[in-house]
Amino acid sequence: MKKAEIKKVVLAYSGGLDTSVIIPWLKDNYNNCEVIAVCCDLGQGDDMQFINDKAIKTGASKCYVLDLREEFIADYVWPVVKASAVYEKKYLLGTSFARPLIAKKLVEIAEKEGADAVAHGATGKGNDQVRFELTVKALAPRLAIIAPWREWDLRSRDQEIDYAAAHNIPIPVSHDHDYSMDKNIWHLSHEGSDLEDPWNAPQDALFEVTNTPETAPDKKEYVELEFVKGVPVAVNGEKLSPAKLVEKLNEIGIRNGVGITDMVEDRLVGMKSRGVYENPGGAIIFYAHNELENLCLDRATQSFKQMVSVRFSELVYDGMCFSPLMEALTAFVDETQKTVTGVVRLKLYKGNIISAGAKSKYSLYSKEYVTFGEDEVYNQSDATGFINLIWLPLKVRALMKEGVLK
């Protein structure tokens, strides 16, 4: 679609620096087009009424405010938990699985409003541009996509801040505090500023969600988490909705200083970046889920699922949530989770998560078989033939090296 043909644009709007600047920029550069803002409440804690009013005051004709907290956790977070998908062994994908949901809502509203295009505030260096656009292309391939960061002549966050000041746009950052942050009910991420040097440890003042381990209480706390088919459903015996459960575990994790991750990760676009993540509730959930799988899954399934988990995390990170491979892997994961039902008890202490018990009616653990005491179910002499068979390839190779193999 030609630029002059775009009359109505649906913008993913957060009220942050990038999207605050984008509304007037779109009107200036796309023939005074109509801009419809879409603000998705994923539990980031923003004043949604303020954001709605700000969008209108800065040029949007309309602002949709969508409460997506329950849908976000149930349909986008839980599948990742069931898959045990952690990107590069550390990142719990807090931003990654939020973008496809937002993009899906952009498509729905663009179709409802008869819009010509959707727009987002992701930079040309990051992963989010891919996550937004792959989702749009998968769901509405004929919609035009506008990515201002790949078009405008603003080349830094400092220039954006100056642009906002020149247009009298209130923004939540300054030249002195210019971290790039993304927050939702699952996590808070920090990038940029002094974190761009991996040698710089994150300052304590950086953390806005959780306590640091040093400031956590000098007292252990126990938490019990119940799962049904791989999905957490209750905390300390209290049944909760998906979003309420995460909120509850966030409260517990925050006061105990758990869930801080500092990592250098590989972006999809080819560069490494450094991020610091606050993920108190998510860290507890992933740890507990792993403990229950250790109890309920057999060795072969666990081993293969570990490979699937890596690929699953890459698909989420790369924005391929609506791909055929994701559908296939999800079917495998769901099959593995049919017996991942039970209760896990954890001990939290000054940033640490420590196993403190697990039980399940589907447990594959048998004290009768594994006991060091006398038993009536296992013949230890059977191990001789077992070892001889496993050893056979090693024996043949050793004989070959000795030159005695006939």
Short mmCIF file of C-alpha atoms in Angstrom, two decimals:
data_model
loop_
_atom_site.label_atom_id
_atom_site.label_comp_id
_atom_site.label_asym_id
_atom_site.label_seq_id
_atom_site.Cartn_x
_atom_site.Cartn_y
_atom_site.Cartn_z
CA MET A 1 0.00 0.00 0.00
CA LYS A 2 1.32 3.43 -0.93
CA LYS A 3 1.91 5.98 1.80
CA ALA A 4 -0.69 8.36 0.39
CA GLU A 5 -3.36 5.64 0.54
CA ILE A 6 -3.09 5.20 4.31
CA LYS A 7 -5.95 7.08 5.94
CA LYS A 8 -6.44 5.24 9.22
CA VAL A 9 -3.80 3.64 11.46
CA VAL A 10 -4.19 1.49 14.57
CA LEU A 11 -1.25 2.05 16.93
CA ALA A 12 -0.02 -0.19 19.75
CA TYR A 13 0.07 2.48 22.44
CA SER A 14 1.60 2.32 25.90
CA GLY A 15 1.98 6.00 26.72
CA GLY A 16 5.74 5.49 27.01
CA LEU A 17 8.40 7.48 25.22
CA ASP A 18 8.24 5.82 21.80
CA THR A 19 4.49 5.61 21.33
CA SER A 20 3.90 9.07 22.84
CA VAL A 21 6.05 10.53 20.09
CA ILE A 22 4.59 8.34 17.36
CA ILE A 23 1.05 9.77 17.41
CA PRO A 24 2.03 13.31 16.31
CA TRP A 25 4.73 11.87 14.03
CA LEU A 26 2.19 9.71 12.19
CA LYS A 27 -0.13 12.66 11.65
CA ASP A 28 2.79 14.82 10.43
CA ASN A 29 4.16 12.20 8.07
CA TYR A 30 1.09 10.29 6.87
CA ASN A 31 -1.18 13.01 5.52
CA ASN A 32 -2.79 13.83 8.87
CA CYS A 33 -4.14 10.28 9.01
CA GLU A 34 -6.55 9.18 11.70
CA VAL A 35 -4.74 7.42 14.55
CA ILE A 36 -6.55 4.96 16.80
CA ALA A 37 -4.58 4.02 19.91
CA VAL A 38 -4.80 0.56 21.47
CA CYS A 39 -3.57 0.21 25.03
CA CYS A 40 -3.36 -3.35 26.31
CA ASP A 41 -3.49 -3.80 30.07
CA LEU A 42 -1.22 -6.75 30.78
CA GLY A 43 -0.90 -5.90 34.44
CA GLN A 44 1.76 -3.24 34.07
CA GLY A 45 0.09 -1.12 36.75
CA ASP A 46 -0.40 2.01 34.64
CA ASP A 47 -3.19 4.52 35.12
CA MET A 48 -5.27 3.50 32.13
CA GLN A 49 -7.54 6.52 32.31
CA PHE A 50 -4.50 8.80 32.18
CA ILE A 51 -3.11 6.93 29.21
CA ASN A 52 -6.46 7.09 27.42
CA ASP A 53 -6.67 10.85 27.98
CA LYS A 54 -3.06 11.35 26.94
CA ALA A 55 -3.59 9.50 23.67
CA ILE A 56 -6.57 11.70 22.80
CA LYS A 57 -4.78 14.92 23.81
CA THR A 58 -1.77 14.08 21.63
CA GLY A 59 -3.82 13.43 18.51
CA ALA A 60 -5.52 10.03 18.61
CA SER A 61 -9.17 10.02 17.50
CA LYS A 62 -9.97 7.11 19.79
CA CYS A 63 -8.25 4.94 22.38
CA TYR A 64 -9.15 1.35 23.16
CA VAL A 65 -8.12 0.19 26.64
CA LEU A 66 -8.23 -3.61 26.85
CA ASP A 67 -7.94 -5.59 30.08
CA LEU A 68 -6.03 -8.66 28.90
CA ARG A 69 -4.49 -9.87 32.16
CA GLU A 70 -6.35 -13.17 32.43
CA GLU A 71 -6.07 -13.94 28.71
CA PHE A 72 -2.37 -13.09 28.79
CA ILE A 73 -1.55 -15.55 31.55
CA ALA A 74 -3.95 -18.33 30.50
CA ASP A 75 -3.30 -18.33 26.75
CA TYR A 76 0.26 -17.02 26.39
CA VAL A 77 2.14 -17.63 29.65
CA TRP A 78 0.83 -21.05 30.70
CA PRO A 79 1.77 -22.72 27.38
CA VAL A 80 5.35 -21.53 27.91
CA VAL A 81 5.37 -22.80 31.49
CA LYS A 82 4.07 -26.19 30.36
CA ALA A 83 6.81 -26.30 27.75
CA SER A 84 9.48 -25.39 30.37
CA ALA A 85 10.63 -22.86 27.77
CA VAL A 86 13.42 -20.61 29.03
CA TYR A 87 15.41 -18.67 26.43
CA GLU A 88 19.17 -19.21 26.67
CA LYS A 89 18.77 -20.87 30.07
CA LYS A 90 17.80 -17.67 31.90
CA TYR A 91 15.15 -15.48 30.24
CA LEU A 92 11.54 -16.29 31.17
CA LEU A 93 10.25 -14.57 27.99
CA GLY A 94 8.24 -11.85 29.75
CA THR A 95 8.28 -9.41 26.82
CA SER A 96 8.37 -12.05 24.10
CA PHE A 97 5.00 -13.67 24.68
CA ALA A 98 3.26 -10.35 25.33
CA ARG A 99 3.86 -8.97 21.84
CA PRO A 100 1.87 -11.57 19.86
CA LEU A 101 -1.16 -10.96 22.06
CA ILE A 102 -0.92 -7.20 21.53
CA ALA A 103 -0.47 -7.66 17.79
CA LYS A 104 -3.48 -9.98 17.67
CA LYS A 105 -5.62 -7.27 19.28
CA LEU A 106 -4.27 -4.68 16.81
CA VAL A 107 -5.45 -6.87 13.96
CA GLU A 108 -8.89 -7.37 15.52
CA ILE A 109 -9.40 -3.64 16.03
CA ALA A 110 -7.99 -2.74 12.61
CA GLU A 111 -10.55 -5.06 11.04
CA LYS A 112 -13.33 -3.63 13.22
CA GLU A 113 -12.38 -0.02 12.41
CA GLY A 114 -11.61 -0.59 8.73
CA ALA A 115 -8.03 0.62 9.18
CA ASP A 116 -5.43 0.57 6.42
CA ALA A 117 -2.42 -0.08 8.64
CA VAL A 118 -1.14 -0.90 12.09
CA ALA A 119 1.87 0.72 13.75
CA HIS A 120 4.20 -0.07 16.62
CA GLY A 121 7.03 1.63 18.51
CA ALA A 122 9.63 -1.15 18.36
CA THR A 123 13.10 -0.15 17.23
CA GLY A 124 14.88 -1.45 14.15
CA LYS A 125 17.53 -3.04 16.36
CA GLY A 126 15.32 -5.15 18.59
CA ASN A 127 13.23 -8.29 18.61
CA ASP A 128 9.82 -6.70 19.18
CA GLN A 129 9.52 -5.42 15.61
CA VAL A 130 9.71 -9.04 14.44
CA ARG A 131 7.23 -10.30 17.04
CA PHE A 132 4.66 -7.63 16.19
CA GLU A 133 4.99 -7.94 12.44
CA LEU A 134 5.15 -11.73 12.12
CA THR A 135 1.92 -11.95 14.09
CA VAL A 136 0.21 -9.33 11.92
CA LYS A 137 1.41 -11.04 8.75
CA ALA A 138 0.21 -14.41 10.00
CA LEU A 139 -3.26 -13.13 10.91
CA ALA A 140 -3.88 -10.28 8.42
CA PRO A 141 -1.34 -10.39 5.57
CA ARG A 142 -2.95 -7.54 3.65
CA LEU A 143 -2.63 -4.97 6.45
CA ALA A 144 0.13 -2.41 5.98
CA ILE A 145 2.62 -2.09 8.84
CA ILE A 146 4.27 1.16 9.87
CA ALA A 147 7.44 1.02 11.97
CA PRO A 148 8.48 4.66 12.64
CA TRP A 149 11.87 3.70 14.08
CA ARG A 150 12.79 2.40 10.63
CA GLU A 151 11.60 5.58 8.92
CA TRP A 152 12.09 8.68 11.01
CA ASP A 153 15.24 10.73 11.48
CA LEU A 154 15.23 10.39 15.27
CA ARG A 155 18.28 8.26 16.02
CA SER A 156 18.32 7.99 19.81
CA ARG A 157 16.15 8.10 22.90
CA ASP A 158 17.66 11.50 23.72
CA GLN A 159 16.38 12.86 20.41
CA GLU A 160 12.96 11.37 21.14
CA ILE A 161 12.92 13.12 24.51
CA ASP A 162 13.74 16.43 22.80
CA TYR A 163 11.04 15.82 20.17
CA ALA A 164 8.47 15.17 22.90
CA ALA A 165 9.47 18.35 24.71
CA ALA A 166 9.14 20.37 21.51
CA HIS A 167 5.61 19.01 21.01
CA ASN A 168 4.61 19.43 24.68
CA ILE A 169 4.13 15.69 25.14
CA PRO A 170 4.50 14.43 28.73
CA ILE A 171 6.74 11.36 28.89
CA PRO A 172 7.76 9.00 31.74
CA VAL A 173 11.53 9.29 31.15
CA SER A 174 14.23 11.96 31.24
CA HIS A 175 17.81 12.35 30.08
CA ASP A 176 18.89 11.29 33.59
CA HIS A 177 16.74 8.12 33.80
CA ASP A 178 16.51 6.68 30.34
CA TYR A 179 16.36 2.92 30.78
CA SER A 180 14.25 1.11 28.23
CA MET A 181 11.75 -0.83 30.34
CA ASP A 182 8.88 -3.20 29.64
CA LYS A 183 6.51 -4.19 32.41
CA ASN A 184 3.58 -6.54 32.71
CA ILE A 185 2.09 -8.79 35.36
CA TRP A 186 4.79 -11.40 34.61
CA HIS A 187 7.97 -9.30 34.68
CA LEU A 188 9.82 -5.99 34.46
CA SER A 189 12.78 -5.67 32.08
CA HIS A 190 15.55 -3.07 32.03
CA GLU A 191 17.87 -2.29 29.12
CA GLY A 192 20.11 0.56 28.02
CA SER A 193 21.89 3.36 29.88
CA ASP A 194 24.68 2.04 32.18
CA LEU A 195 23.54 -1.55 31.53
CA GLU A 196 24.98 -1.34 28.03
CA ASP A 197 28.35 -2.16 29.61
CA PRO A 198 28.13 -5.80 30.81
CA TRP A 199 30.84 -5.07 33.39
CA ASN A 200 28.49 -2.70 35.25
CA ALA A 201 26.51 -4.46 37.95
CA PRO A 202 22.89 -3.26 38.14
CA GLN A 203 22.44 -0.61 40.80
CA ASP A 204 20.07 -1.42 43.66
CA ALA A 205 18.01 1.64 42.71
CA LEU A 206 17.25 -0.02 39.37
CA PHE A 207 14.87 -2.56 40.89
CA GLU A 208 11.31 -1.30 40.94
CA VAL A 209 9.43 -4.54 41.59
CA THR A 210 11.31 -6.88 43.89
CA ASN A 211 13.48 -6.61 46.96
CA THR A 212 17.14 -7.35 46.50
CA PRO A 213 18.29 -10.47 48.38
CA GLU A 214 20.17 -8.27 50.84
CA THR A 215 17.00 -6.42 51.85
CA ALA A 216 14.80 -9.55 52.02
CA PRO A 217 13.80 -10.78 55.51
CA ASP A 218 16.27 -12.90 57.48
CA LYS A 219 13.56 -15.53 57.71
CA LYS A 220 12.61 -18.43 55.44
CA GLU A 221 9.14 -18.65 53.95
CA TYR A 222 7.41 -21.75 52.60
CA VAL A 223 5.01 -21.73 49.66
CA GLU A 224 2.95 -24.58 48.19
CA LEU A 225 1.96 -24.50 44.55
CA GLU A 226 -0.62 -26.89 43.07
CA PHE A 227 -0.63 -27.86 39.38
CA VAL A 228 -3.22 -29.57 37.19
CA LYS A 229 -1.91 -30.87 33.85
CA GLY A 230 1.13 -28.61 34.04
CA VAL A 231 -0.81 -25.45 34.91
CA PRO A 232 -0.63 -23.82 38.35
CA VAL A 233 -4.08 -23.49 39.91
CA ALA A 234 -3.59 -22.79 43.64
CA VAL A 235 -1.17 -21.16 46.06
CA ASN A 236 -1.04 -22.44 49.64
CA GLY A 237 -4.31 -24.26 49.05
CA GLU A 238 -6.15 -21.22 47.68
CA LYS A 239 -7.62 -21.65 44.20
CA LEU A 240 -6.97 -18.57 42.07
CA SER A 241 -7.54 -17.35 38.53
CA PRO A 242 -4.41 -17.27 36.33
CA ALA A 243 -3.75 -13.55 36.81
CA LYS A 244 -4.60 -13.58 40.52
CA LEU A 245 -2.28 -16.55 41.03
CA VAL A 246 0.64 -14.73 39.41
CA GLU A 247 -0.12 -11.63 41.48
CA LYS A 248 -0.10 -13.71 44.66
CA LEU A 249 3.21 -15.35 43.82
CA ASN A 250 4.64 -11.97 42.86
CA GLU A 251 3.85 -10.71 46.36
CA ILE A 252 5.57 -13.71 47.92
CA GLY A 253 8.56 -13.58 45.59
CA ILE A 254 9.01 -9.83 45.95
CA ARG A 255 9.41 -9.89 49.70
CA ASN A 256 11.91 -12.75 49.47
CA GLY A 257 14.03 -11.17 46.76
CA VAL A 258 13.70 -13.99 44.22
CA GLY A 259 13.55 -13.82 40.44
CA ILE A 260 16.29 -11.33 39.53
CA THR A 261 18.04 -12.26 36.26
CA ASP A 262 20.99 -10.43 34.72
CA MET A 263 22.03 -11.76 31.33
CA VAL A 264 23.57 -11.07 27.96
CA GLU A 265 21.28 -12.59 25.34
CA ASP A 266 21.33 -13.13 21.60
CA ARG A 267 18.79 -10.99 19.81
CA LEU A 268 17.11 -12.42 16.74
CA VAL A 269 18.55 -9.61 14.59
CA GLY A 270 22.10 -10.82 15.25
CA MET A 271 23.52 -8.71 18.07
CA LYS A 272 23.95 -9.44 21.74
CA SER A 273 22.17 -7.27 24.29
CA ARG A 274 22.21 -7.04 28.05
CA GLY A 275 19.00 -7.14 30.07
CA VAL A 276 18.11 -7.22 33.74
CA TYR A 277 14.78 -8.84 34.55
CA GLU A 278 12.60 -8.89 37.64
CA ASN A 279 10.48 -12.04 37.60
CA PRO A 280 9.51 -12.96 41.20
CA GLY A 281 6.35 -14.99 40.62
CA GLY A 282 7.55 -16.49 37.36
CA ALA A 283 10.75 -17.79 38.93
CA ILE A 284 8.73 -19.64 41.58
CA ILE A 285 6.36 -21.13 39.00
CA PHE A 286 9.11 -22.40 36.70
CA TYR A 287 11.05 -23.92 39.59
CA ALA A 288 7.98 -25.68 40.97
CA HIS A 289 6.91 -26.95 37.55
CA ASN A 290 10.35 -28.47 36.99
CA GLU A 291 10.18 -30.23 40.36
CA LEU A 292 6.83 -31.78 39.51
CA GLU A 293 7.99 -32.93 36.10
CA ASN A 294 10.96 -34.65 37.75
CA LEU A 295 8.44 -36.64 39.75
CA CYS A 296 5.91 -37.40 37.02
CA LEU A 297 7.74 -37.79 33.70
CA ASP A 298 9.88 -40.73 32.64
CA ARG A 299 13.50 -40.29 31.64
CA ALA A 300 13.04 -40.60 27.87
CA THR A 301 10.15 -38.11 27.77
CA GLN A 302 12.03 -35.63 29.95
CA SER A 303 15.12 -35.88 27.77
CA PHE A 304 13.21 -35.27 24.55
CA LYS A 305 11.14 -32.52 26.13
CA GLN A 306 14.32 -30.65 27.05
CA MET A 307 15.15 -30.40 23.35
CA VAL A 308 11.59 -29.30 22.58
CA SER A 309 11.79 -26.69 25.34
CA VAL A 310 14.82 -25.05 23.76
CA ARG A 311 13.17 -24.87 20.33
CA PHE A 312 9.88 -23.73 21.88
CA SER A 313 11.65 -20.87 23.67
CA GLU A 314 13.32 -19.80 20.43
CA LEU A 315 10.00 -19.75 18.59
CA VAL A 316 8.45 -17.56 21.30
CA TYR A 317 11.49 -15.29 21.40
CA ASP A 318 11.49 -15.00 17.61
CA GLY A 319 7.79 -14.11 17.37
CA MET A 320 6.73 -17.38 15.73
CA CYS A 321 3.80 -18.06 18.06
CA PHE A 322 1.38 -18.57 15.17
CA SER A 323 3.62 -20.88 13.14
CA PRO A 324 2.88 -24.52 12.15
CA LEU A 325 5.91 -25.71 14.14
CA MET A 326 4.59 -24.00 17.27
CA GLU A 327 1.26 -25.77 16.83
CA ALA A 328 3.02 -29.12 16.50
CA LEU A 329 5.30 -28.60 19.50
CA THR A 330 2.37 -27.40 21.59
CA ALA A 331 0.54 -30.64 20.84
CA PHE A 332 3.56 -32.62 22.07
CA VAL A 333 3.88 -30.50 25.20
CA ASP A 334 0.19 -30.86 26.03
CA GLU A 335 0.50 -34.64 25.79
CA THR A 336 3.42 -34.64 28.24
CA GLN A 337 1.49 -32.55 30.74
CA LYS A 338 -1.44 -34.94 31.20
CA THR A 339 0.19 -36.41 34.32
CA VAL A 340 1.93 -33.26 35.61
CA THR A 341 -0.55 -32.83 38.42
CA GLY A 342 0.34 -32.44 42.08
CA VAL A 343 1.67 -30.13 44.77
CA VAL A 344 5.17 -28.71 45.18
CA ARG A 345 6.47 -27.11 48.37
CA LEU A 346 9.33 -24.60 48.16
CA LYS A 347 11.41 -22.73 50.69
CA LEU A 348 12.28 -19.12 49.87
CA TYR A 349 15.14 -17.37 51.58
CA LYS A 350 16.95 -14.16 50.59
CA GLY A 351 16.83 -14.63 46.82
CA ASN A 352 16.99 -18.43 46.88
CA ILE A 353 14.35 -20.97 45.86
CA ILE A 354 14.92 -24.33 47.55
CA SER A 355 13.04 -27.62 47.06
CA ALA A 356 11.03 -28.67 50.13
CA GLY A 357 8.79 -31.48 48.91
CA ALA A 358 6.58 -32.69 46.05
CA LYS A 359 3.69 -35.12 45.72
CA SER A 360 1.47 -36.39 42.92
CA LYS A 361 -0.98 -39.22 42.31
CA TYR A 362 0.94 -39.74 39.05
CA SER A 363 4.34 -39.94 40.72
CA LEU A 364 6.75 -42.41 39.12
CA TYR A 365 8.85 -42.48 42.26
CA SER A 366 8.59 -45.73 44.23
CA LYS A 367 10.20 -46.05 47.63
CA GLU A 368 9.65 -49.81 47.37
CA TYR A 369 11.96 -50.02 44.35
CA VAL A 370 14.56 -47.44 45.31
CA THR A 371 15.00 -48.23 49.00
CA PHE A 372 18.43 -49.11 50.39
CA GLY A 373 16.65 -51.49 52.74
CA GLU A 374 15.41 -54.97 51.99
CA ASP A 375 12.80 -55.25 49.25
CA GLU A 376 10.77 -57.92 47.47
CA VAL A 377 10.45 -56.31 44.03
CA TYR A 378 13.95 -55.93 42.61
CA ASN A 379 16.52 -58.65 41.89
CA GLN A 380 19.93 -56.95 42.08
CA SER A 381 21.64 -59.77 40.17
CA ASP A 382 19.67 -58.69 37.06
CA ALA A 383 22.04 -55.73 36.78
CA THR A 384 24.91 -58.00 35.69
CA GLY A 385 23.44 -58.83 32.29
CA PHE A 386 22.21 -55.26 31.89
CA ILE A 387 25.71 -53.87 32.40
CA ASN A 388 27.27 -56.46 30.11
CA LEU A 389 24.96 -55.44 27.26
CA ILE A 390 25.62 -51.73 27.75
CA TRP A 391 29.35 -52.44 27.98
CA LEU A 392 29.49 -54.47 24.77
CA PRO A 393 30.25 -51.56 22.36
CA LEU A 394 32.91 -50.28 24.76
CA LYS A 395 34.41 -53.77 25.05
CA VAL A 396 34.58 -54.23 21.27
CA ARG A 397 36.22 -50.83 20.81
CA ALA A 398 38.78 -51.54 23.53
CA LEU A 399 39.66 -54.89 21.92
CA MET A 400 40.02 -53.18 18.53
CA LYS A 401 42.45 -50.65 20.01
CA GLU A 402 44.46 -53.50 21.51
CA GLY A 403 44.61 -55.15 18.10
CA VAL A 404 43.08 -58.38 19.30
CA LEU A 405 39.63 -58.04 17.72
CA LYS A 406 38.90 -61.02 15.44
#
